[in-house]
Short mmCIF file of C-alpha atoms (C1' of nucleotides) in Angstrom, two decimals:
data_model
loop_
_atom_site.label_atom_id
_atom_site.label_comp_id
_atom_site.label_asym_id
_atom_site.label_seq_id
_atom_site.Cartn_x
_atom_site.Cartn_y
_atom_site.Cartn_z
CA MET A 1 105.94 133.53 89.69
CA THR A 2 103.48 132.65 87.61
CA GLU A 3 100.19 134.02 88.56
CA SER A 4 98.18 130.70 88.70
CA ILE A 5 94.57 129.76 89.14
CA HIS A 6 93.14 129.53 92.09
CA VAL A 7 89.68 129.51 91.65
CA SER A 8 87.79 127.39 94.57
CA ASN A 9 85.47 125.69 93.17
CA ARG A 10 83.41 123.89 95.42
CA ALA A 11 79.65 124.69 94.73
CA ALA A 12 80.16 123.48 91.75
CA LYS A 13 76.31 124.58 91.18
CA SER A 14 76.01 124.20 87.69
CA ARG A 15 75.45 127.06 86.07
CA ALA A 16 72.18 126.88 84.57
CA GLU A 17 70.82 127.57 88.26
CA THR A 18 67.02 128.28 88.81
CA PRO A 19 66.69 132.00 89.56
CA ALA A 20 65.09 130.60 92.68
CA PRO A 21 66.89 128.18 94.73
CA ARG A 22 64.48 128.45 97.51
CA SER A 23 65.49 125.80 99.86
CA ARG A 24 69.14 125.62 100.08
CA LYS A 25 70.88 124.43 102.78
CA ARG A 26 73.11 127.63 102.99
CA ALA A 27 76.35 124.96 101.62
CA GLY A 28 78.44 128.06 101.70
CA ASN A 29 79.29 128.73 98.40
CA GLY A 30 81.97 130.92 99.72
CA ALA A 31 81.85 134.50 98.27
CA SER A 32 79.41 133.65 95.83
CA ARG A 33 76.93 135.64 97.16
CA PRO A 34 73.94 135.46 99.42
CA ASP A 35 71.82 132.46 99.19
CA ALA A 36 68.34 132.07 101.08
CA GLY A 37 69.97 131.57 104.49
CA ASP A 38 71.33 135.15 104.33
CA LEU A 39 69.03 136.63 102.85
CA ASP A 40 66.51 137.79 105.52
CA ILE A 41 69.33 139.43 107.19
CA GLY A 42 69.32 143.00 106.34
CA LEU A 43 67.32 142.41 102.67
CA ASP A 44 67.12 145.84 101.83
CA ALA A 45 69.94 147.10 104.12
CA LEU A 46 72.44 147.42 101.46
CA ALA A 47 69.63 147.75 98.74
CA GLY A 48 69.35 150.34 95.99
CA HIS A 49 73.50 150.53 96.09
CA ALA A 50 74.70 150.33 92.70
CA GLY A 51 78.33 149.60 93.53
CA TYR A 52 77.27 146.51 95.88
CA ALA A 53 75.22 145.12 93.90
CA VAL A 54 77.89 145.68 90.79
CA ARG A 55 80.59 144.27 93.71
CA ARG A 56 78.95 141.25 93.94
CA PHE A 57 78.42 140.73 90.30
CA GLN A 58 81.27 141.16 88.66
CA ILE A 59 82.59 138.89 91.78
CA TRP A 60 80.46 136.37 90.14
CA ILE A 61 81.49 137.14 86.65
CA PHE A 62 85.43 136.96 87.68
CA GLN A 63 84.96 133.13 88.88
CA ASP A 64 82.92 131.81 86.56
CA PHE A 65 85.42 133.36 84.26
CA ILE A 66 88.36 131.24 85.64
CA ARG A 67 86.61 128.10 85.71
CA THR A 68 85.65 128.07 82.41
CA LEU A 69 89.33 128.83 81.55
CA ALA A 70 91.07 126.85 84.24
CA ALA A 71 91.76 124.26 81.56
CA VAL A 72 93.65 126.08 79.79
CA ASP A 73 94.52 128.14 82.87
CA ILE A 74 94.01 131.50 81.48
CA ARG A 75 93.80 134.81 83.48
CA PRO A 76 90.48 137.23 83.28
CA THR A 77 93.86 139.98 82.81
CA GLN A 78 95.83 137.36 80.63
CA TYR A 79 93.36 137.00 78.48
CA SER A 80 92.39 140.87 77.32
CA VAL A 81 96.23 141.22 77.41
CA MET A 82 96.39 138.92 74.46
CA THR A 83 93.49 139.63 73.05
CA VAL A 84 94.97 143.86 72.48
CA ILE A 85 98.01 142.60 71.52
CA GLY A 86 96.20 139.85 68.82
CA ALA A 87 94.72 142.82 67.47
CA ASN A 88 96.75 144.77 67.37
CA PRO A 89 100.36 143.91 67.06
CA GLY A 90 102.97 145.72 67.75
CA LEU A 91 101.77 147.34 70.01
CA SER A 92 104.40 148.86 73.20
CA GLN A 93 103.25 147.24 76.76
CA MET A 94 102.73 151.00 77.62
CA ALA A 95 100.37 151.54 74.75
CA VAL A 96 98.70 148.01 76.53
CA ALA A 97 99.15 149.15 79.90
CA LYS A 98 96.70 152.68 78.71
CA ARG A 99 94.67 150.25 77.15
CA LEU A 100 93.43 148.56 79.58
CA GLY A 101 94.06 150.47 83.19
CA ILE A 102 97.00 148.59 84.07
CA GLU A 103 100.32 149.46 85.62
CA ARG A 104 103.02 148.94 83.35
CA ALA A 105 104.25 147.74 86.34
CA ARG A 106 102.05 145.11 86.33
CA LEU A 107 101.98 143.96 82.65
CA VAL A 108 105.75 143.41 83.09
CA HIS A 109 104.52 140.52 85.44
CA LEU A 110 101.63 140.10 83.71
CA LEU A 111 103.88 140.05 80.14
CA ASP A 112 106.83 137.35 81.37
CA SER A 113 104.13 135.02 82.31
CA LEU A 114 102.51 134.87 79.13
CA GLU A 115 106.01 135.17 77.02
CA HIS A 116 107.40 132.14 79.69
CA ARG A 117 104.25 130.02 78.06
CA ASP A 118 105.21 131.15 74.35
CA LEU A 119 102.16 132.97 73.62
CA VAL A 120 103.67 136.80 73.67
CA SER A 121 106.96 137.64 72.36
CA ARG A 122 108.67 141.06 73.37
CA VAL A 123 110.62 142.11 69.72
CA ARG A 124 112.71 145.44 70.79
CA SER A 125 111.39 148.26 68.24
CA ALA A 126 114.00 149.21 65.31
CA THR A 127 112.50 153.09 65.56
CA ASP A 128 112.32 153.07 69.49
CA ARG A 129 114.35 151.14 71.39
CA ARG A 130 113.45 152.28 74.39
CA SER A 131 110.45 149.82 74.34
CA HIS A 132 108.42 146.89 72.97
CA ALA A 133 106.59 145.89 69.87
CA LEU A 134 104.18 142.67 71.28
CA HIS A 135 102.76 140.33 69.26
CA LEU A 136 101.90 136.76 69.44
CA THR A 137 103.90 134.22 69.29
CA ALA A 138 102.46 131.42 65.88
CA ARG A 139 101.37 129.08 69.63
CA GLY A 140 99.89 132.05 71.42
CA ARG A 141 97.70 133.02 68.00
CA THR A 142 95.53 128.96 68.11
CA ALA A 143 95.58 129.35 71.79
CA LEU A 144 94.12 132.65 71.77
CA ALA A 145 91.88 131.05 69.39
CA GLN A 146 90.53 128.77 71.66
CA PHE A 147 90.74 131.03 74.60
CA ARG A 148 87.83 132.91 72.90
CA ARG A 149 85.63 129.60 72.57
CA LEU A 150 86.12 129.25 76.11
CA ALA A 151 85.15 132.93 76.27
CA ALA A 152 82.50 132.67 74.31
CA GLU A 153 81.15 130.01 76.58
CA HIS A 154 81.43 132.01 79.53
CA GLU A 155 80.50 135.35 78.28
CA ARG A 156 76.30 132.30 78.04
CA HIS A 157 76.97 131.97 81.13
CA VAL A 158 76.41 135.08 81.85
CA ALA A 159 73.02 135.16 79.80
CA GLU A 160 71.97 132.69 81.56
CA LYS A 161 72.25 133.55 85.07
CA ILE A 162 70.53 137.36 84.20
CA GLY A 163 68.83 136.82 80.74
CA LYS A 164 70.51 137.50 77.25
CA GLU A 165 68.11 140.51 76.84
CA ASN A 166 69.19 142.30 80.02
CA ARG A 167 72.96 140.94 79.46
CA GLU A 168 72.39 143.09 76.58
CA LYS A 169 71.23 146.35 78.46
CA LEU A 170 74.17 146.15 80.49
CA LEU A 171 76.66 145.67 78.11
CA GLN A 172 75.21 149.09 76.74
CA ILE A 173 75.07 150.92 79.88
CA LEU A 174 77.95 150.56 80.25
CA SER A 175 79.28 150.02 77.17
CA ALA A 176 81.17 154.00 77.91
CA PHE A 177 83.38 152.24 80.58
CA THR A 178 84.39 150.04 77.91
CA MET B 1 89.46 136.22 93.30
CA THR B 2 89.11 139.87 92.12
CA GLU B 3 91.10 139.65 88.89
CA SER B 4 90.80 142.16 85.99
CA ILE B 5 88.48 141.06 83.10
CA HIS B 6 89.48 142.02 80.14
CA VAL B 7 87.87 139.64 77.14
CA SER B 8 87.43 140.25 73.90
CA ASN B 9 85.97 139.39 70.52
CA ARG B 10 85.06 140.45 67.79
CA ALA B 11 88.44 140.56 66.33
CA ALA B 12 88.49 141.35 63.04
CA LYS B 13 90.42 144.38 62.24
CA SER B 14 93.95 144.63 61.04
CA ARG B 15 96.70 146.78 61.77
CA ALA B 16 100.45 147.75 60.71
CA GLU B 17 103.42 147.38 61.96
CA THR B 18 104.35 150.05 63.70
CA PRO B 19 102.31 151.49 66.19
CA ALA B 20 103.47 154.94 64.89
CA PRO B 21 103.70 156.19 68.27
CA ARG B 22 100.96 159.01 68.03
CA SER B 23 100.93 162.19 69.49
CA ARG B 24 99.63 161.11 72.83
CA LYS B 25 100.76 163.66 75.62
CA ARG B 26 98.06 163.79 78.86
CA ALA B 27 99.51 162.53 81.71
CA GLY B 28 96.56 160.58 82.63
CA ASN B 29 95.05 159.66 85.66
CA GLY B 30 95.82 156.92 85.97
CA ALA B 31 93.75 152.99 85.09
CA SER B 32 90.37 154.85 85.53
CA ARG B 33 89.87 154.30 81.83
CA PRO B 34 91.14 154.34 78.59
CA ASP B 35 90.54 158.26 77.41
CA ALA B 36 90.26 159.07 73.73
CA GLY B 37 93.76 159.12 72.19
CA ASP B 38 93.27 155.45 73.22
CA LEU B 39 90.03 154.76 72.32
CA ASP B 40 91.00 154.05 68.05
CA ILE B 41 93.52 150.85 69.96
CA GLY B 42 91.25 148.17 69.76
CA LEU B 43 88.47 149.51 69.95
CA ASP B 44 86.26 146.77 69.01
CA ALA B 45 88.70 144.11 70.79
CA LEU B 46 87.33 144.10 74.17
CA ALA B 47 83.24 144.75 73.21
CA GLY B 48 80.93 142.24 73.60
CA HIS B 49 81.92 141.08 77.32
CA ALA B 50 80.15 141.33 79.85
CA GLY B 51 82.68 140.69 82.83
CA TYR B 52 85.17 144.07 81.38
CA ALA B 53 82.92 145.95 81.29
CA VAL B 54 81.16 145.44 84.63
CA ARG B 55 85.36 145.41 86.46
CA ARG B 56 85.75 149.14 84.96
CA PHE B 57 82.90 150.46 85.86
CA GLN B 58 83.08 148.34 89.37
CA ILE B 59 86.78 150.29 89.59
CA TRP B 60 85.06 153.73 88.32
CA ILE B 61 82.20 152.78 91.77
CA PHE B 62 84.29 152.55 93.89
CA GLN B 63 86.67 155.46 93.71
CA ASP B 64 83.75 157.67 93.45
CA PHE B 65 82.98 156.64 96.73
CA ILE B 66 85.83 156.46 98.79
CA ARG B 67 86.26 159.77 97.35
CA THR B 68 82.70 160.69 98.29
CA LEU B 69 83.80 159.27 101.70
CA ALA B 70 87.00 160.36 102.29
CA ALA B 71 86.08 163.29 104.35
CA VAL B 72 84.95 159.90 107.23
CA ASP B 73 87.80 158.07 105.67
CA ILE B 74 84.91 155.20 105.13
CA ARG B 75 86.12 152.53 102.41
CA PRO B 76 83.06 150.40 100.99
CA THR B 77 83.52 147.15 102.66
CA GLN B 78 83.39 149.34 106.09
CA TYR B 79 80.22 151.13 105.20
CA SER B 80 78.47 147.74 104.31
CA VAL B 81 79.95 145.77 107.60
CA MET B 82 78.01 148.76 109.49
CA THR B 83 75.03 148.97 107.09
CA VAL B 84 73.95 145.36 108.22
CA ILE B 85 74.93 145.27 112.30
CA GLY B 86 73.60 148.71 112.04
CA ALA B 87 69.92 146.90 110.86
CA ASN B 88 70.50 143.69 112.19
CA PRO B 89 72.01 144.23 116.16
CA GLY B 90 73.04 141.96 117.34
CA LEU B 91 74.25 139.39 114.60
CA SER B 92 77.37 137.08 115.18
CA GLN B 93 80.63 137.69 113.05
CA MET B 94 80.49 134.80 110.99
CA ALA B 95 76.50 135.98 110.32
CA VAL B 96 77.61 138.96 108.57
CA ALA B 97 80.40 137.91 107.16
CA LYS B 98 78.18 135.07 106.03
CA ARG B 99 75.07 138.11 104.32
CA LEU B 100 78.20 139.81 102.83
CA GLY B 101 80.39 137.51 101.12
CA ILE B 102 83.48 138.88 103.32
CA GLU B 103 86.06 136.31 104.70
CA ARG B 104 85.18 135.52 108.72
CA ALA B 105 88.70 135.93 108.34
CA ARG B 106 88.87 139.04 106.85
CA LEU B 107 86.38 140.27 108.78
CA VAL B 108 88.20 140.65 111.88
CA HIS B 109 90.90 142.87 111.17
CA LEU B 110 87.23 144.78 109.72
CA LEU B 111 86.15 145.46 113.10
CA ASP B 112 89.33 145.87 114.51
CA SER B 113 89.03 148.68 112.47
CA LEU B 114 86.04 149.94 112.86
CA GLU B 115 85.86 148.95 116.99
CA HIS B 116 89.48 150.59 117.18
CA ARG B 117 87.55 153.71 115.95
CA ASP B 118 84.12 153.35 118.52
CA LEU B 119 82.21 152.82 115.58
CA VAL B 120 81.10 149.09 116.54
CA SER B 121 81.30 147.21 119.02
CA ARG B 122 81.57 143.22 119.98
CA VAL B 123 79.63 141.35 123.18
CA ARG B 124 79.81 138.40 123.50
CA SER B 125 77.06 136.26 123.84
CA ALA B 126 75.74 134.81 126.74
CA THR B 127 73.83 132.04 125.08
CA ASP B 128 76.87 131.03 122.73
CA ARG B 129 80.33 131.89 124.14
CA ARG B 130 81.85 131.36 121.25
CA SER B 131 80.57 134.40 119.24
CA HIS B 132 80.49 137.72 119.46
CA ALA B 133 77.19 139.84 119.10
CA LEU B 134 77.88 142.68 117.19
CA HIS B 135 76.47 146.65 117.42
CA LEU B 136 77.18 149.72 116.35
CA THR B 137 77.93 151.96 119.45
CA ALA B 138 75.63 155.53 119.95
CA ARG B 139 78.85 157.16 118.42
CA GLY B 140 78.42 154.39 114.55
CA ARG B 141 74.99 154.77 115.19
CA THR B 142 75.56 159.46 114.61
CA ALA B 143 78.39 158.34 111.74
CA LEU B 144 76.49 155.94 110.31
CA ALA B 145 73.68 158.40 109.27
CA GLN B 146 76.29 161.09 107.98
CA PHE B 147 77.94 158.01 106.07
CA ARG B 148 74.52 157.41 104.62
CA ARG B 149 73.88 161.04 103.44
CA LEU B 150 77.44 160.77 101.88
CA ALA B 151 76.24 157.68 99.94
CA ALA B 152 73.22 158.38 99.05
CA GLU B 153 75.92 161.97 97.21
CA HIS B 154 77.66 159.12 95.05
CA GLU B 155 74.80 157.14 94.37
CA ARG B 156 73.17 160.45 92.73
CA HIS B 157 77.22 160.41 90.44
CA VAL B 158 76.66 157.12 88.95
CA ALA B 159 73.01 158.19 88.33
CA GLU B 160 74.86 160.96 86.45
CA LYS B 161 77.00 158.74 84.92
CA ILE B 162 75.08 156.30 83.44
CA GLY B 163 71.93 158.13 84.08
CA LYS B 164 69.42 157.76 86.50
CA GLU B 165 67.06 155.31 84.49
CA ASN B 166 70.10 152.94 83.47
CA ARG B 167 71.35 153.52 87.23
CA GLU B 168 67.58 152.17 87.88
CA LYS B 169 68.26 149.91 85.60
CA LEU B 170 71.07 148.19 86.50
CA LEU B 171 69.77 147.99 90.12
CA GLN B 172 67.04 145.36 88.78
CA ILE B 173 69.03 143.77 86.02
CA LEU B 174 71.27 143.10 89.19
CA SER B 175 68.86 142.30 92.24
CA ALA B 176 69.35 138.80 92.60
CA PHE B 177 73.49 139.68 93.07
CA THR B 178 73.03 142.17 96.46
"C1'" DG C 1 81.82 112.36 128.21
"C1'" DA C 2 83.97 111.63 123.60
"C1'" DA C 3 84.08 112.74 118.49
"C1'" DG C 4 83.10 116.19 115.28
"C1'" DA C 5 81.14 120.83 114.56
"C1'" DT C 6 81.41 125.62 114.56
"C1'" DT C 7 83.66 130.46 116.02
"C1'" DG C 8 86.74 133.30 116.21
"C1'" DT C 9 91.33 134.51 116.20
"C1'" DT C 10 96.47 134.36 113.58
"C1'" DG C 11 99.16 133.51 109.68
"C1'" DT C 12 100.79 132.98 105.13
"C1'" DT C 13 99.67 132.90 99.70
"C1'" DG C 14 98.58 134.97 95.47
"C1'" DA C 15 96.63 138.54 92.88
"C1'" DC C 16 96.32 143.44 91.75
"C1'" DG C 17 96.35 148.86 92.55
"C1'" DA C 18 99.33 152.70 93.78
"C1'" DC C 19 104.00 154.18 94.06
"C1'" DA C 20 108.68 155.51 94.21
"C1'" DA C 21 113.40 154.76 92.06
"C1'" DC C 22 116.47 153.68 87.99
"C1'" DA C 23 118.89 152.77 83.73
"C1'" DA C 24 118.37 153.40 78.58
"C1'" DT C 25 116.50 156.03 75.30
"C1'" DT C 26 114.58 159.60 73.09
"C1'" DG C 27 112.54 165.16 72.32
"C1'" DT C 28 113.41 169.48 72.94
"C1'" DT C 29 116.12 173.92 73.93
"C1'" DG C 30 118.90 176.79 74.93
"C1'" DC D 1 125.22 169.79 70.50
"C1'" DA D 2 124.77 169.30 75.21
"C1'" DA D 3 122.46 169.73 79.02
"C1'" DC D 4 117.87 169.05 80.46
"C1'" DA D 5 112.32 166.92 80.69
"C1'" DA D 6 110.81 163.68 78.95
"C1'" DT D 7 109.65 158.38 77.93
"C1'" DT D 8 109.67 153.56 78.49
"C1'" DG D 9 110.23 149.32 81.15
"C1'" DT D 10 111.79 146.91 84.99
"C1'" DT D 11 112.82 146.32 90.65
"C1'" DG D 12 111.18 147.26 94.47
"C1'" DT D 13 108.01 148.95 98.17
"C1'" DC D 14 102.91 149.32 101.01
"C1'" DG D 15 99.01 148.33 101.13
"C1'" DT D 16 93.82 146.22 100.13
"C1'" DC D 17 91.98 142.00 99.32
"C1'" DA D 18 90.03 136.42 98.86
"C1'" DA D 19 91.32 132.01 99.34
"C1'" DC D 20 93.64 128.37 102.98
"C1'" DA D 21 95.33 126.23 106.51
"C1'" DA D 22 95.66 126.01 111.48
"C1'" DC D 23 94.27 126.79 116.58
"C1'" DA D 24 91.99 127.22 121.01
"C1'" DA D 25 87.77 127.84 122.84
"C1'" DT D 26 83.58 126.45 122.95
"C1'" DC D 27 78.93 124.02 121.52
"C1'" DT D 28 76.50 119.44 119.54
"C1'" DT D 29 75.60 115.14 118.46
"C1'" DC D 30 75.89 110.80 119.81
#
DNA sequence: GAAGATTGTTGTTGACGACAACAATTGTTG
DNA sequence: CAACAATTGTTGTCGTCAACAACAATCTTC
């Protein structure tokens, strides 16, 4: 079962959205973020909680990533897996899972999907016959190059959303988690 | 959508073929974050992508929140729901859902749970008999006070983790999403 | 008053994290 | 070397969460 993508993207707001979208009619943009129509509700109730802000931001960022890479049908996790394999060919599934903080059980399905699309290949390791050496296929390598360009575009959306300097500051603050 | 992100960039770095099984033995704590034993794998492969860092940070922050409030069995979403209701008694489910970016279908279960624990009460609105006016019970109000103290403790953990100034900077950067 | 929208509800699907169990294959140790 | 322990990939289950669809009850509007 390929993990299909599902990005409800209704609302299609332009991402160059101005920081102050004041007069909107609350067209319910789903779970993205509260809009002006709701901001008067418990405005300060959740302020000062890092977790809440981070969660909302994370949802926004993922939605934009998925939307930006919708044409190639690649989701964030798939992209991360291909990136790690591309940078470190021959890694075992265990190593990839550990590096990305994914359960190895989960990675099995991810790789099934990617292998099915001929982007990644599992090769039985000769030195340790329990494990699989992971590689990008030729198709996977050229595809990844395109994914990277789209991911860079997504990253620009982030910069437009929170500001270029803020994005860099954020990356710096959270570098310990990368 | 919520997914994991992981993005990578900055390719470069070539690696040898075989993974050369290292000596990692720490049976790790699971999916928290890469530890030193794995940092040599594609170190720079995932740098420069906000989504990946934010995702990992969000996981960490939620785990700490859940752990810190484990004694009272309150999860982040439940806390946010009670906080909003506490600050704005009488809100409808629709209003709460919209404010928090939760689907109203999902909020039904959350409120079922909270109402079952006698923390929140649904009162049929007299003006609009379709909707429920949400209130904290007396028990809910005193409980929320305790939750807030524990949440403040959690917030201190965040400050210890990334630094007090960094936490404030982060809250400022992400204030648009709150 | 009829058509259409909104609110709460139930149910389904899919992505995801945490676990448990298992076969195949090491490694470790007596 | 043989028994035992650990690791790797795999399958499966359970619970959480977001996105949808459908529905009854209830406004709203024309």
